[in-house]
Short mmCIF file of C-alpha atoms in Angstrom, two decimals:
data_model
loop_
_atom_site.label_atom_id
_atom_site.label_comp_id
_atom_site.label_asym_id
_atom_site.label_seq_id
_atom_site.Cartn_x
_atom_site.Cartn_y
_atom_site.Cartn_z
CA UNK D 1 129.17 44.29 50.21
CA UNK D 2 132.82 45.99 49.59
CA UNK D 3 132.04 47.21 53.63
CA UNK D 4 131.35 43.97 54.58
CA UNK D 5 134.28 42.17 52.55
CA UNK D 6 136.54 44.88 54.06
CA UNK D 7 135.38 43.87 57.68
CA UNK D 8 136.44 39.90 56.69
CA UNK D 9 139.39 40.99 55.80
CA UNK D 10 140.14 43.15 58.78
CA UNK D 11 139.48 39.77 60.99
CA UNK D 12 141.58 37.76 59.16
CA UNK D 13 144.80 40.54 59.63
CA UNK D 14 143.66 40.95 62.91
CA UNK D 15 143.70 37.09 63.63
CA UNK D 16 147.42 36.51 61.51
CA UNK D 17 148.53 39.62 64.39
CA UNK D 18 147.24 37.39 67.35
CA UNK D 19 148.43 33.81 66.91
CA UNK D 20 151.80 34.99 65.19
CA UNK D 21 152.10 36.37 68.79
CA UNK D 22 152.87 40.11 66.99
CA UNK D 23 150.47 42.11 69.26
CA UNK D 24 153.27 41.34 72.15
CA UNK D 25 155.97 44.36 72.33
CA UNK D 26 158.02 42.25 73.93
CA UNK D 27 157.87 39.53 71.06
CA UNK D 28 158.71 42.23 68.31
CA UNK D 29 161.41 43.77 69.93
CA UNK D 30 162.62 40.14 70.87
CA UNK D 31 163.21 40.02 67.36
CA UNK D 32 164.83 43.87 66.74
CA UNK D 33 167.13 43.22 69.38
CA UNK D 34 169.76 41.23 67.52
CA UNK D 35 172.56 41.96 70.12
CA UNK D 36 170.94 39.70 72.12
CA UNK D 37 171.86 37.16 69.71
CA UNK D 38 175.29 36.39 71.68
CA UNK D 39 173.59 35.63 74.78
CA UNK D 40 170.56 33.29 73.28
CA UNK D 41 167.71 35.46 73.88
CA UNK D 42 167.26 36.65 69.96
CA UNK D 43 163.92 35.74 68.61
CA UNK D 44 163.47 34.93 65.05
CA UNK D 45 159.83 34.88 64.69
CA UNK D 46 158.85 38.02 63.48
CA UNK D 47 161.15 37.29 60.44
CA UNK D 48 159.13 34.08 59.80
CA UNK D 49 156.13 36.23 59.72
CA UNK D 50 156.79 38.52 57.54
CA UNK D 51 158.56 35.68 55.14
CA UNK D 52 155.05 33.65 55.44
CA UNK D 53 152.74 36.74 54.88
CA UNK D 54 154.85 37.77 51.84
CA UNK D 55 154.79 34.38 50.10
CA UNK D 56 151.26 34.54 50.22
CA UNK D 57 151.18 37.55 49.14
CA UNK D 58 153.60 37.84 46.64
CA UNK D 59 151.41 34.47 45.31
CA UNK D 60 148.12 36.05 45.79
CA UNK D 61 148.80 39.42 43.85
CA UNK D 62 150.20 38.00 40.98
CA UNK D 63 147.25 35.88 40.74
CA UNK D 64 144.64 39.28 41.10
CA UNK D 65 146.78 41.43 39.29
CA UNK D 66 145.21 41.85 35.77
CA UNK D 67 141.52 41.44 37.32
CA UNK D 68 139.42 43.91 38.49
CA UNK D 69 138.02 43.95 41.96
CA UNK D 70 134.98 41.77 43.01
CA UNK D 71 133.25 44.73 45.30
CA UNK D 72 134.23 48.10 43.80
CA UNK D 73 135.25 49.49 40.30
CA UNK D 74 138.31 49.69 39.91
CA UNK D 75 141.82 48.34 41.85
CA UNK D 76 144.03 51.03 43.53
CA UNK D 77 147.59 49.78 42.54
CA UNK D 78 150.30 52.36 44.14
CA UNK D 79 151.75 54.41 40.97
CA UNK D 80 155.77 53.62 41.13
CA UNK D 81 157.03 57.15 42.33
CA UNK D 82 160.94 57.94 42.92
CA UNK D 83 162.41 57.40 46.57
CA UNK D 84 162.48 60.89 47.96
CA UNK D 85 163.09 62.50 51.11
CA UNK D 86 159.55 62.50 52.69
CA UNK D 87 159.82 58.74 52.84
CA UNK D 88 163.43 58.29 53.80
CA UNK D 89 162.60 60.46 56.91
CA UNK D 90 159.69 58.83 57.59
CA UNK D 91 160.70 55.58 57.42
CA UNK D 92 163.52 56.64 60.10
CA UNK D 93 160.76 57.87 61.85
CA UNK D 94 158.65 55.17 62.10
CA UNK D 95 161.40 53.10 62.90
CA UNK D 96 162.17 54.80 65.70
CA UNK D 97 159.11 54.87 67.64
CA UNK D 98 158.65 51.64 66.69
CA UNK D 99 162.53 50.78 68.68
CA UNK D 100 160.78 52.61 71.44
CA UNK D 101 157.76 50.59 72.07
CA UNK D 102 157.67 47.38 70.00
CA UNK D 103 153.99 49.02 68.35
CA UNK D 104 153.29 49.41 65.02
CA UNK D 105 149.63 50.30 63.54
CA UNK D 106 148.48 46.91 63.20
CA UNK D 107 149.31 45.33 66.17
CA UNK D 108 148.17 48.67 68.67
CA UNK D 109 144.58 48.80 66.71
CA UNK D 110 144.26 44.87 67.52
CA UNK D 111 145.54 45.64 71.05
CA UNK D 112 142.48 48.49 71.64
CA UNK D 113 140.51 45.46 72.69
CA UNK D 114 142.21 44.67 75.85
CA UNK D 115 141.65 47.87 76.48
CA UNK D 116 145.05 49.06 78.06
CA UNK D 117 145.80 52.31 78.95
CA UNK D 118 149.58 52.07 77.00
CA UNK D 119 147.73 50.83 74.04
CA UNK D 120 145.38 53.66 74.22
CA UNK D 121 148.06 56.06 75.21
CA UNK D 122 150.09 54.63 71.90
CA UNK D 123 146.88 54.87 69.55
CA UNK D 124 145.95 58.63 70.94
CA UNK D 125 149.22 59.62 69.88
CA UNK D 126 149.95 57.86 66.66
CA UNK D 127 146.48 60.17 65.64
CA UNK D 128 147.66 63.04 66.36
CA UNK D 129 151.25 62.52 64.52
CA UNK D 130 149.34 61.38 61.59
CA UNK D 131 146.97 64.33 62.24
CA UNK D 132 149.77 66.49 62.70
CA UNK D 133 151.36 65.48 59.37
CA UNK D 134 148.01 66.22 57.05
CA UNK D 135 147.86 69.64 59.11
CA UNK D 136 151.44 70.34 57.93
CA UNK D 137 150.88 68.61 54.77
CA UNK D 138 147.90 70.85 53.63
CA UNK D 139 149.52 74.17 54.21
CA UNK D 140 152.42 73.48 51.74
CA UNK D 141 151.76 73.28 48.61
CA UNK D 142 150.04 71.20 46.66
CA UNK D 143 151.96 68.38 45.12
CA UNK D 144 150.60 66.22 42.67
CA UNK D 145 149.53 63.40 44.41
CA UNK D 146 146.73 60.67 43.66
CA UNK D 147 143.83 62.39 43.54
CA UNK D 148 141.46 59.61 43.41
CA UNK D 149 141.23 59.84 47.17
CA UNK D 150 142.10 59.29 50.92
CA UNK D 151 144.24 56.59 52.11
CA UNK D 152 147.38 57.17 49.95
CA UNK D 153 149.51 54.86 51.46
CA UNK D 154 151.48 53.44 48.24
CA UNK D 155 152.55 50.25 50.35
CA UNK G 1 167.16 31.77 70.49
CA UNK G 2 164.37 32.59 72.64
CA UNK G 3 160.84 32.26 72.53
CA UNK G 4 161.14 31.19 68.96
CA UNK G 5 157.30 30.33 67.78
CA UNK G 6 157.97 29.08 64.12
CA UNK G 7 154.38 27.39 63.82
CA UNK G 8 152.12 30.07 64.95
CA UNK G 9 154.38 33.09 63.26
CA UNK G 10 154.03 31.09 59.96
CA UNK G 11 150.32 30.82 60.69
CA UNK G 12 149.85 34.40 61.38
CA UNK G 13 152.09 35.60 58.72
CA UNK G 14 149.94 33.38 56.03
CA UNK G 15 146.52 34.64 57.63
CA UNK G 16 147.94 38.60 57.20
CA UNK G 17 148.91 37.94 53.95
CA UNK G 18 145.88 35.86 52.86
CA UNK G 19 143.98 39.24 54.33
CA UNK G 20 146.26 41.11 52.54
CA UNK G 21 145.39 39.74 48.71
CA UNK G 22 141.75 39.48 49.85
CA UNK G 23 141.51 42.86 50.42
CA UNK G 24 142.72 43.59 46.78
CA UNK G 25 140.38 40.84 45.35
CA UNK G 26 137.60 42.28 46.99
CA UNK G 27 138.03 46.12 47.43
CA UNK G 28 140.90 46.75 45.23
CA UNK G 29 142.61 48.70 47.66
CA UNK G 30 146.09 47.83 49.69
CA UNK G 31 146.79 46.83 52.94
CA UNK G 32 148.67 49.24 54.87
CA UNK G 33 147.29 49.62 58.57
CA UNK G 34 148.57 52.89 58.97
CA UNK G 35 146.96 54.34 55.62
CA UNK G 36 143.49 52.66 56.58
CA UNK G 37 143.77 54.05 59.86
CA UNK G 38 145.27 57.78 58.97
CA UNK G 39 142.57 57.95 56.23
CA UNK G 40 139.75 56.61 58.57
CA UNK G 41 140.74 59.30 60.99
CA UNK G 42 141.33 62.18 58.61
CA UNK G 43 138.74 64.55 57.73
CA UNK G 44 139.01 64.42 54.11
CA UNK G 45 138.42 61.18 53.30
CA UNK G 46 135.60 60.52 51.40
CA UNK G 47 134.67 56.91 51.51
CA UNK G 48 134.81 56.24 55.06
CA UNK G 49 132.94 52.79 55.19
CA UNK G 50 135.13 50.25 54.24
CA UNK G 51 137.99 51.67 56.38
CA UNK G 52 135.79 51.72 59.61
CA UNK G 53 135.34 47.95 58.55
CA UNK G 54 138.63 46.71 58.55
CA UNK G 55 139.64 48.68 61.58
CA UNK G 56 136.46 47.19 63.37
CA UNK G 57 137.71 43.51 62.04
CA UNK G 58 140.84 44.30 63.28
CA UNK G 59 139.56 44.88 66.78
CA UNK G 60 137.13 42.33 66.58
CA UNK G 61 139.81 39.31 66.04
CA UNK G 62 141.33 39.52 69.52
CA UNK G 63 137.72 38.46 71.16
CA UNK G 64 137.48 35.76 68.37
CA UNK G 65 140.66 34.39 69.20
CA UNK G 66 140.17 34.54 73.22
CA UNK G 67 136.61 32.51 72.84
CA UNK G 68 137.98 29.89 70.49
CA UNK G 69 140.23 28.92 73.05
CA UNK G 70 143.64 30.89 72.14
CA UNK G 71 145.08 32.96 74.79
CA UNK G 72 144.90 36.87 74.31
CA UNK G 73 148.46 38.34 75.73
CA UNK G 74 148.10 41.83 77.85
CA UNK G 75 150.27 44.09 75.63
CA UNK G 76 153.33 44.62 77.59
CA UNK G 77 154.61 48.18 77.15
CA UNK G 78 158.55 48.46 77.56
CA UNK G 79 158.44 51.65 79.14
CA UNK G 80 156.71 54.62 81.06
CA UNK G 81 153.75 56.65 79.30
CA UNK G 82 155.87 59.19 78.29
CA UNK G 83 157.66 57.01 76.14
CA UNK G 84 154.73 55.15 74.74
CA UNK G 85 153.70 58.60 74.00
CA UNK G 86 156.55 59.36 72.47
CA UNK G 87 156.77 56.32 70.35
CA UNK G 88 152.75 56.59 69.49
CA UNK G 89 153.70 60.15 67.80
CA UNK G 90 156.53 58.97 65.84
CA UNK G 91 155.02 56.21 64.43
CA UNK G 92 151.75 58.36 63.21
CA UNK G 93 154.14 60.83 61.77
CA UNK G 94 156.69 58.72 59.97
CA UNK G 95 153.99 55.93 58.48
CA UNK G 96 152.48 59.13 56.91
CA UNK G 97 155.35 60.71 56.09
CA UNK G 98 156.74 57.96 54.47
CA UNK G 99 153.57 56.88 53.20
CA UNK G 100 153.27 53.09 54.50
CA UNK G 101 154.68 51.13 57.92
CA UNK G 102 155.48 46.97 58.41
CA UNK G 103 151.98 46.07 56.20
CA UNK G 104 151.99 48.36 53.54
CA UNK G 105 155.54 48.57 53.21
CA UNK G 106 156.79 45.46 54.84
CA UNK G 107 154.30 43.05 53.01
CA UNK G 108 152.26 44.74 50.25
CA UNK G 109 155.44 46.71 48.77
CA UNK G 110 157.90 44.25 49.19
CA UNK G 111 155.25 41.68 47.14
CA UNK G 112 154.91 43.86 44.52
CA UNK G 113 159.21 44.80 44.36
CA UNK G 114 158.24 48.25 44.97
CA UNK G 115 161.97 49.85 45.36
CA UNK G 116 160.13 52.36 47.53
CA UNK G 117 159.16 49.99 49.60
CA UNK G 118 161.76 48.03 50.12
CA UNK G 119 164.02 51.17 50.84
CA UNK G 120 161.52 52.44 53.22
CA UNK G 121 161.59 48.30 54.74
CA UNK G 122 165.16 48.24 55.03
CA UNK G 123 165.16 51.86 56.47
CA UNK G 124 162.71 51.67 59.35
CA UNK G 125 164.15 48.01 59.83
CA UNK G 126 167.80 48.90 60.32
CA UNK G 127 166.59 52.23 62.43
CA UNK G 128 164.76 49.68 65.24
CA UNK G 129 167.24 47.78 65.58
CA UNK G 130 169.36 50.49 66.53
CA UNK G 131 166.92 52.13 68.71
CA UNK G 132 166.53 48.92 70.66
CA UNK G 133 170.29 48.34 70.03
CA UNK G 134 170.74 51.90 71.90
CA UNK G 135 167.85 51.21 74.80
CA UNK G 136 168.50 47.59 75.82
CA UNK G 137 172.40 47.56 75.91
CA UNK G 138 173.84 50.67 75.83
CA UNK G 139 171.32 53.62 77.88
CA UNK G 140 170.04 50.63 79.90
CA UNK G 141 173.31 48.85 80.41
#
């Protein structure tokens, strides 16, 4: 059941990604590029997206916040840990090859369905970065992260 | 403005976040694409399942979309392979790196007033716009 739940859910992102018009590049970085502003060809939606997605779910988590999960034992809140360096740099990171290409996770994993080689190209590499990182990652050592298991994204 | 969709971006952005608390609801777990994706992909993850799920979903909404009628863009790339490349490696390093990307930063963070998250939002935010800033009008012309 939590499989299936998680494939619902999946569909439903996936959906919000296609008719907000997000799985376009060119749509995204219509909206990064705010020096086009002066000229008229600035494009507001992506803020509208994000503002609509975090109403609901700024609404929404309140609402599930004390409860525990339907489908598995227990919910997997991020623990509030200190801005360090690791996530200034990779938030610059990010936000660079995101500049370059208009991708982010979401939106290339959607795109795999058309099938197109830049998409594929994109998602090959985005692997092996994250790849790359747990490589690095597990020859330092350890820190004391959450141990309760893979993904620790903290959101 | 150009290209300005208002309707269909507020549709979207209330289906991803509807997705978004669902997936807490039901699985207890956040919504940050490029967690569910690194940890689907990396060899030590344990519970494997519902991550091949939601990536499947994912992939699966496209063809949903395209038979009820709505019309499925070809991603345009802005530039050549090597770029894409380029980009594709940045972005798998830095969302791991800094632990989230646009979903799990962008919307579950910022939802919850996670100071992390809205650091790492305003970060990668202010950094695009530069690096578009830098490719459309200035190395471009």
């Amino acid at each position: 059941m939590p499989v299936f739940a998680s494939l619902i859910c999946g569909f439903i992102f996936g959906l919000g990604l296609v008719i907000s018009g997000m799985t376009q590049p060119t749509k995204v970085l219509g909206f990064l590029d705010i020096f086009a502003a002066p000229s008229g060809g600035w494009d507001p939606s992506l803020a509208v997206v994000m503002a609509a997605g975090l109403a609901v779910t700024s609404i929404g988590y309140a609402l599930v916040r004390r409860r525990a999960p339907l489908f598995d034992t227990q919910s997997r809140w991020p623990a509030a840990t200190p801005i360090d360096r690791p996530l200034v740099t990779g938030a610059v990171l990010f936000g660079i090859g995101w500049g370059l290409v208009g991708l982010c996770p979401g939106p290339a994993i959607v795109n795999l369905a058309t099938l197109s080689p830049g998409v594929i190209v994109f998602v090959v590499a985005m692997a092996v970065g994250m790849l790359a990182h747990d490589l690095w990652q597990s020859r330092r050592t350890t820190t004391a992260r959450d141990l309760a298991g893979a993904p620790v994204a903290d959101g | 403005m150009a290209n300005f969709t208002p309707i269909s971006a507020a549709i979207g952005g209330a289906l991803i976040g509807l997705s978004v608390v669902l997936l807490m609801l039901f699985n207890g777990r956040i919504a940050g694409i490029s967690g569910i994706f690194g940890g689907l992909i990396s060899p030590q993850t344990s519970d494997r399942g519902w991550l091949l799920a939601f990536v499947v979903g994912l992939i699966a909404a496209p063809s949903a979309a395209a038979l009820a009628g709505f019309t499925v863009p070809t991603p345009q790339m802005p530039g050549s392979f090597v770029t894409t490349a380029v980009g594709g490696l940045l972005v798998g390093l830095g969302t791991k790196l800094g632990s989230g990307c646009t979903s799990g930063h962008g919307i579950c963070g910022l939802a919850r007033l996670s100071p992390r998250s809205i650091a790492a939002t305003g970060i990668f935010m202010v950094t695009a716009v530069v690096v578009v800033a830098l490719m459309r009008h200035v190395i471009e012309g």
